[in-house]
PDB file of C-alpha atoms in Angstrom:
ATOM      1  CA  MET E   8       4.985  18.449  -6.372  1.00 78.00           C
ATOM      2  CA  LYS E   9       5.484  20.380  -3.148  1.00 89.00           C
ATOM      3  CA  PRO E  10       2.732  19.593  -0.595  1.00 92.00           C
ATOM      4  CA  SER E  11       0.156  22.174   0.283  1.00 93.00           C
ATOM      5  CA  LYS E  12      -0.203  23.088   3.968  1.00 94.00           C
ATOM      6  CA  LYS E  13      -3.134  20.688   4.269  1.00 95.00           C
ATOM      7  CA  GLN E  14      -1.286  17.861   2.528  1.00 95.00           C
ATOM      8  CA  TRP E  15       1.807  18.424   4.658  1.00 96.00           C
ATOM      9  CA  SER E  16      -0.298  18.316   7.824  1.00 96.00           C
ATOM     10  CA  LEU E  17      -1.791  14.973   6.756  1.00 97.00           C
ATOM     11  CA  ILE E  18       1.625  13.591   5.836  1.00 97.00           C
ATOM     12  CA  CYS E  19       3.023  14.650   9.218  1.00 97.00           C
ATOM     13  CA  THR E  20       0.143  12.874  10.963  1.00 97.00           C
ATOM     14  CA  ILE E  21       0.839   9.735   8.958  1.00 97.00           C
ATOM     15  CA  TYR E  22       4.536   9.827   9.858  1.00 97.00           C
ATOM     16  CA  GLN E  23       3.794  10.475  13.528  1.00 96.00           C
ATOM     17  CA  HIS E  24       1.040   7.919  14.089  1.00 96.00           C
ATOM     18  CA  GLY E  25       1.527   5.261  11.423  1.00 96.00           C
ATOM     19  CA  SER E  26      -1.161   3.562   9.393  1.00 94.00           C
ATOM     20  CA  TYR E  27      -2.181   1.151  12.149  1.00 91.00           C
ATOM     21  CA  CYS E  28      -3.940   3.591  14.493  1.00 93.00           C
ATOM     22  CA  LYS E  29      -6.992   5.760  13.891  1.00 96.00           C
ATOM     23  CA  PRO E  30      -5.351   9.210  13.490  1.00 96.00           C
ATOM     24  CA  GLY E  31      -2.937   7.776  10.944  1.00 96.00           C
ATOM     25  CA  GLN E  32      -5.638   5.771   9.172  1.00 96.00           C
ATOM     26  CA  ASP E  33      -7.860   8.824   8.916  1.00 97.00           C
ATOM     27  CA  ALA E  34      -4.987  10.904   7.551  1.00 97.00           C
ATOM     28  CA  VAL E  35      -4.179   8.256   4.928  1.00 96.00           C
ATOM     29  CA  ALA E  36      -7.820   8.100   3.840  1.00 95.00           C
ATOM     30  CA  GLU E  37      -8.072  11.889   3.577  1.00 95.00           C
ATOM     31  CA  LEU E  38      -4.788  12.234   1.712  1.00 96.00           C
ATOM     32  CA  VAL E  39      -5.618   9.509  -0.806  1.00 94.00           C
ATOM     33  CA  ALA E  40      -9.109  10.911  -1.353  1.00 92.00           C
ATOM     34  CA  GLY E  41      -7.688  14.355  -2.109  1.00 83.00           C
ATOM     35  CA  ALA E  42      -6.796  15.969  -5.396  1.00 70.00           C
ATOM     36  CA  ASP E  43      -4.571  14.297  -7.990  1.00 69.00           C
ATOM     37  CA  SER E  44      -1.653  16.241  -6.534  1.00 79.00           C
ATOM     38  CA  SER E  45      -1.801  14.229  -3.294  1.00 94.00           C
ATOM     39  CA  LEU E  46       0.297  11.371  -4.645  1.00 94.00           C
ATOM     40  CA  GLY E  47       2.869  13.820  -5.986  1.00 93.00           C
ATOM     41  CA  ALA E  48       2.923  15.539  -2.593  1.00 95.00           C
ATOM     42  CA  PHE E  49       3.547  12.263  -0.769  1.00 96.00           C
ATOM     43  CA  VAL E  50       6.320  11.308  -3.199  1.00 95.00           C
ATOM     44  CA  PHE E  51       7.869  14.756  -2.755  1.00 94.00           C
ATOM     45  CA  ALA E  52       7.817  14.273   1.024  1.00 95.00           C
ATOM     46  CA  LEU E  53       9.884  11.091   0.711  1.00 94.00           C
ATOM     47  CA  GLN E  54      12.871  13.251  -0.240  1.00 92.00           C
ATOM     48  CA  ASP E  55      12.646  15.383   2.912  1.00 93.00           C
ATOM     49  CA  PRO E  56      10.249  13.565   5.242  1.00 95.00           C
ATOM     50  CA  PRO E  57       8.779  14.954   8.442  1.00 95.00           C
ATOM     51  CA  ARG E  58      10.071  13.742  11.789  1.00 94.00           C
ATOM     52  CA  SER E  59       8.810  10.360  12.916  1.00 96.00           C
ATOM     53  CA  ASP E  60       9.170   8.465  16.187  1.00 93.00           C
ATOM     54  CA  LEU E  61       7.952   5.247  14.588  1.00 96.00           C
ATOM     55  CA  HIS E  62      10.190   2.208  14.543  1.00 96.00           C
ATOM     56  CA  PRO E  63      11.874   2.045  11.104  1.00 95.00           C
ATOM     57  CA  ARG E  64       9.965  -1.141  10.250  1.00 96.00           C
ATOM     58  CA  ASP E  65       6.644   0.454  11.226  1.00 96.00           C
ATOM     59  CA  LEU E  66       7.480   3.527   9.163  1.00 96.00           C
ATOM     60  CA  HIS E  67       8.378   1.347   6.169  1.00 95.00           C
ATOM     61  CA  ASP E  68       5.066  -0.518   6.509  1.00 96.00           C
ATOM     62  CA  THR E  69       3.162   2.750   6.851  1.00 97.00           C
ATOM     63  CA  ILE E  70       4.682   4.169   3.664  1.00 96.00           C
ATOM     64  CA  SER E  71       3.856   0.895   1.883  1.00 96.00           C
ATOM     65  CA  ASP E  72       0.270   1.106   3.155  1.00 96.00           C
ATOM     66  CA  VAL E  73      -0.095   4.629   1.784  1.00 97.00           C
ATOM     67  CA  PHE E  74       1.109   3.548  -1.654  1.00 96.00           C
ATOM     68  CA  TRP E  75      -1.203   0.509  -1.454  1.00 96.00           C
ATOM     69  CA  GLU E  76      -4.171   2.857  -0.973  1.00 96.00           C
ATOM     70  CA  PHE E  77      -3.013   5.062  -3.846  1.00 95.00           C
ATOM     71  CA  ALA E  78      -2.760   1.944  -6.034  1.00 96.00           C
ATOM     72  CA  ARG E  79      -6.377   1.082  -5.251  1.00 94.00           C
ATOM     73  CA  GLN E  80      -7.460   4.528  -6.417  1.00 91.00           C
ATOM     74  CA  ASP E  81      -4.980   5.454  -9.166  1.00 88.00           C
ATOM     75  CA  PRO E  82      -2.460   2.775 -10.181  1.00 94.00           C
ATOM     76  CA  ASN E  83      -1.447   4.815 -13.228  1.00 94.00           C
ATOM     77  CA  GLY E  84      -0.175   7.574 -10.977  1.00 93.00           C
ATOM     78  CA  LEU E  85       2.145   5.117  -9.253  1.00 95.00           C
ATOM     79  CA  ILE E  86       3.344   3.575 -12.495  1.00 96.00           C
ATOM     80  CA  ASP E  87       4.045   7.004 -13.982  1.00 95.00           C
ATOM     81  CA  ARG E  88       6.271   7.742 -10.968  1.00 94.00           C
ATOM     82  CA  LEU E  89       8.057   4.381 -10.951  1.00 94.00           C
ATOM     83  CA  ASP E  90      11.509   5.969 -11.036  1.00 92.00           C
ATOM     84  CA  GLN E  91      10.683   8.456  -8.287  1.00 92.00           C
ATOM     85  CA  ILE E  92       9.015   6.005  -5.928  1.00 94.00           C
ATOM     86  CA  GLY E  93      11.205   2.973  -6.585  1.00 94.00           C
ATOM     87  CA  GLU E  94      10.336  -0.264  -8.320  1.00 96.00           C
ATOM     88  CA  PHE E  95       9.975  -2.349  -5.169  1.00 96.00           C
ATOM     89  CA  ARG E  96       7.421  -0.013  -3.590  1.00 96.00           C
ATOM     90  CA  VAL E  97       5.414   0.252  -6.803  1.00 97.00           C
ATOM     91  CA  TYR E  98       5.406  -3.492  -7.497  1.00 98.00           C
ATOM     92  CA  TRP E  99       4.337  -4.176  -3.922  1.00 97.00           C
ATOM     93  CA  ALA E 100       1.527  -1.597  -4.022  1.00 97.00           C
ATOM     94  CA  LEU E 101       0.172  -2.827  -7.362  1.00 98.00           C
ATOM     95  CA  GLY E 102      -1.103  -5.917  -5.606  1.00 96.00           C
ATOM     96  CA  ALA E 103      -4.056  -3.687  -4.735  1.00 96.00           C
ATOM     97  CA  ALA E 104      -4.769  -2.719  -8.353  1.00 96.00           C
ATOM     98  CA  LYS E 105      -6.936  -4.555 -10.879  1.00 93.00           C
ATOM     99  CA  ASP E 106      -6.333  -2.909 -14.238  1.00 95.00           C
ATOM    100  CA  LYS E 107      -4.449  -4.227 -17.273  1.00 96.00           C
ATOM    101  CA  ARG E 108      -1.608  -1.695 -17.213  1.00 97.00           C
ATOM    102  CA  SER E 109      -0.702  -2.529 -13.620  1.00 97.00           C
ATOM    103  CA  PHE E 110      -0.778  -6.238 -14.489  1.00 97.00           C
ATOM    104  CA  GLU E 111       1.598  -5.649 -17.395  1.00 97.00           C
ATOM    105  CA  THR E 112       3.866  -3.604 -15.135  1.00 98.00           C
ATOM    106  CA  LEU E 113       4.060  -6.506 -12.683  1.00 98.00           C
ATOM    107  CA  ILE E 114       4.855  -8.935 -15.493  1.00 98.00           C
ATOM    108  CA  THR E 115       7.719  -6.633 -16.481  1.00 97.00           C
ATOM    109  CA  GLY E 116       8.809  -6.650 -12.828  1.00 97.00           C
ATOM    110  CA  LEU E 117       9.312 -10.408 -12.994  1.00 98.00           C
ATOM    111  CA  LYS E 118      12.255  -9.725 -15.317  1.00 97.00           C
ATOM    112  CA  SER E 119      13.962  -7.221 -13.019  1.00 97.00           C
ATOM    113  CA  LYS E 120      17.640  -7.773 -12.264  1.00 97.00           C
ATOM    114  CA  ASP E 121      16.903  -7.044  -8.598  1.00 97.00           C
ATOM    115  CA  VAL E 122      15.697 -10.075  -6.642  1.00 97.00           C
ATOM    116  CA  TYR E 123      13.597  -7.933  -4.293  1.00 97.00           C
ATOM    117  CA  ASN E 124      11.785  -6.344  -7.211  1.00 97.00           C
ATOM    118  CA  ARG E 125      11.048  -9.780  -8.665  1.00 98.00           C
ATOM    119  CA  TRP E 126       9.860 -10.989  -5.276  1.00 98.00           C
ATOM    120  CA  ALA E 127       7.551  -7.974  -4.871  1.00 98.00           C
ATOM    121  CA  ALA E 128       6.106  -8.511  -8.364  1.00 98.00           C
ATOM    122  CA  VAL E 129       5.527 -12.201  -7.590  1.00 98.00           C
ATOM    123  CA  GLU E 130       3.897 -11.350  -4.274  1.00 97.00           C
ATOM    124  CA  SER E 131       1.510  -8.869  -5.895  1.00 98.00           C
ATOM    125  CA  LEU E 132       0.560 -11.220  -8.722  1.00 98.00           C
ATOM    126  CA  ILE E 133      -0.202 -13.935  -6.159  1.00 97.00           C
ATOM    127  CA  ARG E 134      -2.405 -11.525  -4.191  1.00 96.00           C
ATOM    128  CA  ARG E 135      -4.310 -10.488  -7.305  1.00 95.00           C
ATOM    129  CA  LYS E 136      -5.438 -14.101  -7.909  1.00 93.00           C
ATOM    130  CA  CYS E 137      -5.964 -13.728 -11.656  1.00 93.00           C
ATOM    131  CA  GLN E 138      -5.774 -16.574 -14.131  1.00 95.00           C
ATOM    132  CA  GLU E 139      -3.582 -14.553 -16.523  1.00 96.00           C
ATOM    133  CA  ALA E 140      -0.820 -14.503 -13.895  1.00 97.00           C
ATOM    134  CA  VAL E 141      -0.604 -18.275 -13.432  1.00 97.00           C
ATOM    135  CA  ASP E 142       1.763 -19.182 -16.293  1.00 97.00           C
ATOM    136  CA  PRO E 143       4.139 -16.240 -15.666  1.00 97.00           C
ATOM    137  CA  LEU E 144       4.241 -17.170 -11.977  1.00 97.00           C
ATOM    138  CA  LEU E 145       4.924 -20.834 -12.668  1.00 97.00           C
ATOM    139  CA  ALA E 146       7.743 -19.826 -15.001  1.00 97.00           C
ATOM    140  CA  MET E 147       9.371 -18.194 -11.960  1.00 97.00           C
ATOM    141  CA  LEU E 148      10.045 -21.673 -10.550  1.00 97.00           C
ATOM    142  CA  ASN E 149      13.159 -21.351 -12.716  1.00 95.00           C
ATOM    143  CA  ASP E 150      14.245 -18.075 -11.097  1.00 96.00           C
ATOM    144  CA  ARG E 151      17.836 -17.964  -9.851  1.00 95.00           C
ATOM    145  CA  SER E 152      16.691 -16.843  -6.388  1.00 96.00           C
ATOM    146  CA  SER E 153      15.542 -19.405  -3.838  1.00 95.00           C
ATOM    147  CA  THR E 154      13.459 -16.649  -2.185  1.00 96.00           C
ATOM    148  CA  VAL E 155      11.432 -16.166  -5.363  1.00 97.00           C
ATOM    149  CA  LYS E 156      11.120 -19.892  -6.074  1.00 97.00           C
ATOM    150  CA  GLY E 157      10.111 -20.574  -2.504  1.00 97.00           C
ATOM    151  CA  ARG E 158       7.369 -17.957  -2.581  1.00 97.00           C
ATOM    152  CA  ILE E 159       5.850 -19.607  -5.651  1.00 97.00           C
ATOM    153  CA  VAL E 160       6.023 -23.092  -4.138  1.00 98.00           C
ATOM    154  CA  PHE E 161       4.375 -22.063  -0.872  1.00 97.00           C
ATOM    155  CA  ALA E 162       1.680 -20.193  -2.804  1.00 97.00           C
ATOM    156  CA  MET E 163       1.017 -23.374  -4.780  1.00 97.00           C
ATOM    157  CA  LYS E 164       0.384 -25.246  -1.534  1.00 95.00           C
ATOM    158  CA  SER E 165      -2.496 -22.945  -0.656  1.00 94.00           C
ATOM    159  CA  SER E 166      -3.838 -22.093  -4.109  1.00 95.00           C
ATOM    160  CA  ARG E 167      -5.417 -24.751  -6.315  1.00 95.00           C
ATOM    161  CA  MET E 168      -5.350 -22.261  -9.194  1.00 96.00           C
ATOM    162  CA  LEU E 169      -1.539 -22.445  -9.290  1.00 97.00           C
ATOM    163  CA  ARG E 170      -1.318 -26.235  -9.153  1.00 96.00           C
ATOM    164  CA  ARG E 171      -1.105 -27.010 -12.865  1.00 96.00           C
ATOM    165  CA  THR E 172       0.563 -29.912 -14.600  1.00 96.00           C
ATOM    166  CA  ASN E 173       2.866 -27.606 -16.572  1.00 95.00           C
ATOM    167  CA  ALA E 174       4.552 -26.823 -13.228  1.00 96.00           C
ATOM    168  CA  ILE E 175       5.751 -30.431 -12.826  1.00 96.00           C
ATOM    169  CA  PRO E 176       9.079 -30.034 -14.711  1.00 96.00           C
ATOM    170  CA  GLY E 177       9.935 -26.918 -12.687  1.00 96.00           C
ATOM    171  CA  LEU E 178       9.073 -28.655  -9.408  1.00 97.00           C
ATOM    172  CA  ASN E 179      11.158 -31.686 -10.333  1.00 96.00           C
ATOM    173  CA  ARG E 180      14.169 -29.475 -11.107  1.00 96.00           C
ATOM    174  CA  LEU E 181      13.698 -27.707  -7.808  1.00 95.00           C
ATOM    175  CA  ILE E 182      13.497 -30.984  -5.859  1.00 96.00           C
ATOM    176  CA  ALA E 183      16.652 -32.282  -7.565  1.00 97.00           C
ATOM    177  CA  ASN E 184      18.630 -29.100  -6.867  1.00 96.00           C
ATOM    178  CA  LYS E 185      21.511 -30.049  -4.533  1.00 96.00           C
ATOM    179  CA  SER E 186      22.020 -26.488  -3.309  1.00 94.00           C
ATOM    180  CA  LEU E 187      18.361 -26.149  -2.332  1.00 95.00           C
ATOM    181  CA  GLN E 188      18.436 -29.553  -0.650  1.00 95.00           C
ATOM    182  CA  LYS E 189      21.311 -28.330   1.518  1.00 96.00           C
ATOM    183  CA  HIS E 190      20.386 -24.692   2.155  1.00 96.00           C
ATOM    184  CA  SER E 191      16.579 -24.579   1.737  1.00 95.00           C
ATOM    185  CA  PRO E 192      15.196 -28.011   2.656  1.00 96.00           C
ATOM    186  CA  GLY E 193      11.830 -26.482   3.546  1.00 96.00           C
ATOM    187  CA  ILE E 194      11.316 -25.362  -0.047  1.00 97.00           C
ATOM    188  CA  VAL E 195      12.241 -28.813  -1.353  1.00 97.00           C
ATOM    189  CA  SER E 196       9.838 -30.470   1.096  1.00 97.00           C
ATOM    190  CA  ALA E 197       7.039 -28.087   0.083  1.00 97.00           C
ATOM    191  CA  ALA E 198       7.748 -28.761  -3.597  1.00 97.00           C
ATOM    192  CA  ARG E 199       7.346 -32.503  -2.976  1.00 97.00           C
ATOM    193  CA  GLU E 200       4.008 -31.856  -1.284  1.00 97.00           C
ATOM    194  CA  VAL E 201       2.799 -29.716  -4.173  1.00 97.00           C
ATOM    195  CA  LEU E 202       3.895 -32.352  -6.678  1.00 96.00           C
ATOM    196  CA  LYS E 203       1.787 -34.949  -4.873  1.00 95.00           C
ATOM    197  CA  MET E 204      -1.204 -32.581  -4.860  1.00 96.00           C
ATOM    198  CA  ILE E 205      -0.925 -32.056  -8.616  1.00 95.00           C
ATOM    199  CA  LYS E 206      -0.663 -35.769  -9.337  1.00 89.00           C
ATOM    200  CA  GLN E 207      -3.614 -36.775  -7.143  1.00 84.00           C
TER     201      GLN E 207
END
């Protein structure tokens, strides 16, 4: 949906100032609080964005922050535009949501062929801190990506909720993995620590 003049002005402010300073923060808040068309307007602007002097990383974080705020208000709007916005951005933003549909969308994301999508879904499920996510997250200890497995292991170190006995076989496989021992010794070391915590 093409932005209105007001929406475009807010989007330009966001792109110029970022989400980490007051003008940008105020513009994000006003855009997200606007009519239902505001999300569509922001998605439309991704195709032909306004000029920005922000560092590419800062701009990426700002766009993620905007979608995070939309997810807090209307996760269904994001999910309905999954193909337009991109799976990674949606999975990342849904860490701010609380409803059942967004949870189910993240569970689906765990099965994505793209490692970054799986990682984003894992990250959001960890942030949501819900009991229903524990078993699906622990199953990701068997993921083919060390990045995904590592994120689960390090989350287990800091979250008692994730330290369950049914994770022991997955941790043992991870510890015994020769490739991880060689290329990701930090993950193996963390897995040993978590195993001790579970067995205490």
